[in-house]
């Protein structure tokens, strides 16, 4: 089992910045760290949507709505995946979830995915 623990969610003003972190742990993960790690978000009344992911070989993909404002990164030594969010907009308000799936990023978000509990981001205008 892979455990994910997010932190860093907070309230911010539009135009501000936040940095989310996710600690990845678990015996399975520590034996083989070839996981696709990513961030999803879910706003009230809306479906969960992918934000960004970083693959086992370091390949990165962002959702179109990111528009260059967010940066995902991975600290393999400390098992942390981070999401730096700049130029925040009120529409970025959501619960942000860390996610992990073994090897294949096309499986991120499917039943094979492990999820964190989420961290709340609220952006006011």
Coordinates of C-alpha atoms in Angstrom, one line a residue, residues 3-124:
X3 CA 0.3 6.3 1.7
X4 CA 0.0 9.9 0.7
X5 CA -0.1 12.9 3.1
X6 CA -0.7 16.4 1.7
X7 CA 0.0 19.7 3.4
X8 CA 0.3 23.3 2.5
X9 CA -3.3 24.2 1.7
X10 CA -4.4 27.6 2.9
X11 CA -6.4 30.7 2.1
X12 CA -4.7 33.2 -0.3
X13 CA -5.5 36.3 -2.2
X14 CA -5.9 36.3 -6.0
X15 CA -2.5 36.7 -7.5
X16 CA -0.8 35.1 -4.6
X17 CA 1.1 31.8 -4.2
X18 CA 0.9 28.6 -2.3
X19 CA 3.1 25.5 -2.2
X20 CA 1.5 22.1 -1.6
X21 CA 3.5 19.1 -0.5
X22 CA 2.8 15.4 -0.4
X23 CA 4.9 12.9 1.4
X24 CA 4.7 9.5 -0.2
X25 CA 5.4 6.4 2.0
X26 CA 4.7 2.7 2.4
X27 CA 6.7 -0.5 2.1
X28 CA 5.6 -1.1 -1.5
X29 CA 6.6 2.4 -2.5
X30 CA 10.0 2.2 -0.8
X31 CA 10.8 -1.1 -2.5
X32 CA 10.1 0.3 -6.0
X33 CA 9.6 4.0 -6.5
X34 CA 8.6 3.9 -10.1
X35 CA 5.3 5.7 -9.6
X36 CA 3.5 8.3 -11.5
X37 CA 2.8 11.1 -8.9
X38 CA 0.3 13.8 -9.4
X39 CA -2.2 16.3 -8.1
X40 CA -5.9 16.5 -8.6
X41 CA -8.5 19.0 -7.4
X42 CA -12.2 19.0 -6.7
X43 CA -14.3 22.1 -6.2
X44 CA -17.7 21.9 -4.5
X45 CA -20.3 20.6 -6.9
X46 CA -17.7 19.7 -9.6
X47 CA -16.0 16.6 -10.7
X48 CA -12.4 15.9 -9.7
X49 CA -9.9 17.0 -12.3
X50 CA -6.3 16.4 -12.9
X51 CA -3.9 19.3 -12.3
X52 CA -0.4 17.9 -13.0
X53 CA 1.6 14.8 -12.9
X54 CA 5.3 13.7 -13.0
X55 CA 6.1 10.3 -14.3
X56 CA 8.6 7.7 -13.1
X57 CA 11.2 9.0 -15.6
X58 CA 10.5 12.6 -14.8
X59 CA 8.1 13.4 -17.6
X60 CA 5.7 16.2 -16.6
X61 CA 2.2 17.1 -17.9
X62 CA -0.1 19.9 -16.8
X63 CA -3.8 20.5 -17.4
X64 CA -4.6 23.3 -19.8
X65 CA -6.0 25.5 -17.2
X66 CA -2.7 25.7 -15.4
X67 CA -1.4 28.1 -18.1
X68 CA 2.2 28.1 -16.8
X69 CA 1.2 29.1 -13.3
X70 CA 1.9 25.9 -11.5
X71 CA 5.1 23.8 -11.2
X72 CA 5.2 20.2 -10.1
X73 CA 8.4 18.7 -8.7
X74 CA 9.7 15.6 -7.0
X75 CA 12.2 15.2 -4.3
X76 CA 13.1 11.5 -4.6
X77 CA 15.5 11.5 -1.6
X78 CA 12.7 12.6 0.7
X79 CA 9.7 11.0 -1.1
X80 CA 8.0 14.4 -1.6
X81 CA 6.0 15.6 -4.5
X82 CA 5.2 19.3 -4.5
X83 CA 3.0 21.7 -6.4
X84 CA 4.1 25.3 -6.5
X85 CA 1.1 27.5 -7.4
X86 CA 1.5 31.1 -8.5
X87 CA -0.9 33.7 -9.9
X88 CA -3.7 32.1 -8.1
X89 CA -7.3 32.7 -9.2
X90 CA -10.5 32.3 -7.3
X91 CA -11.4 29.5 -9.6
X92 CA -8.4 27.6 -8.2
X93 CA -10.4 27.2 -5.0
X94 CA -10.7 23.4 -4.4
X95 CA -9.6 20.5 -2.3
X96 CA -6.3 19.3 -3.7
X97 CA -5.4 15.6 -3.7
X98 CA -2.1 13.9 -4.1
X99 CA -2.3 10.7 -6.2
X100 CA 0.0 7.9 -7.1
X101 CA -0.1 4.9 -9.5
X102 CA 2.6 2.4 -10.3
X103 CA 4.5 3.0 -13.5
X104 CA 1.8 4.2 -15.9
X105 CA 0.6 7.8 -15.8
X106 CA -2.3 6.9 -18.1
X107 CA -3.7 4.9 -15.1
X108 CA -3.5 8.0 -12.8
X109 CA -7.0 8.7 -11.5
X110 CA -8.3 5.2 -12.2
X111 CA -9.2 2.5 -9.6
X112 CA -5.5 1.6 -9.4
X113 CA -4.7 5.0 -7.9
X114 CA -3.8 5.7 -4.3
X115 CA -5.1 9.0 -2.9
X116 CA -4.3 11.3 0.0
X117 CA -6.9 12.9 2.2
X118 CA -6.7 16.3 0.5
X119 CA -5.7 19.8 1.5
X120 CA -8.0 22.8 1.0
X121 CA -7.0 25.8 -1.1
X122 CA -9.2 28.8 -1.0
X123 CA -8.5 31.9 -3.1
X124 CA -10.4 35.1 -2.6

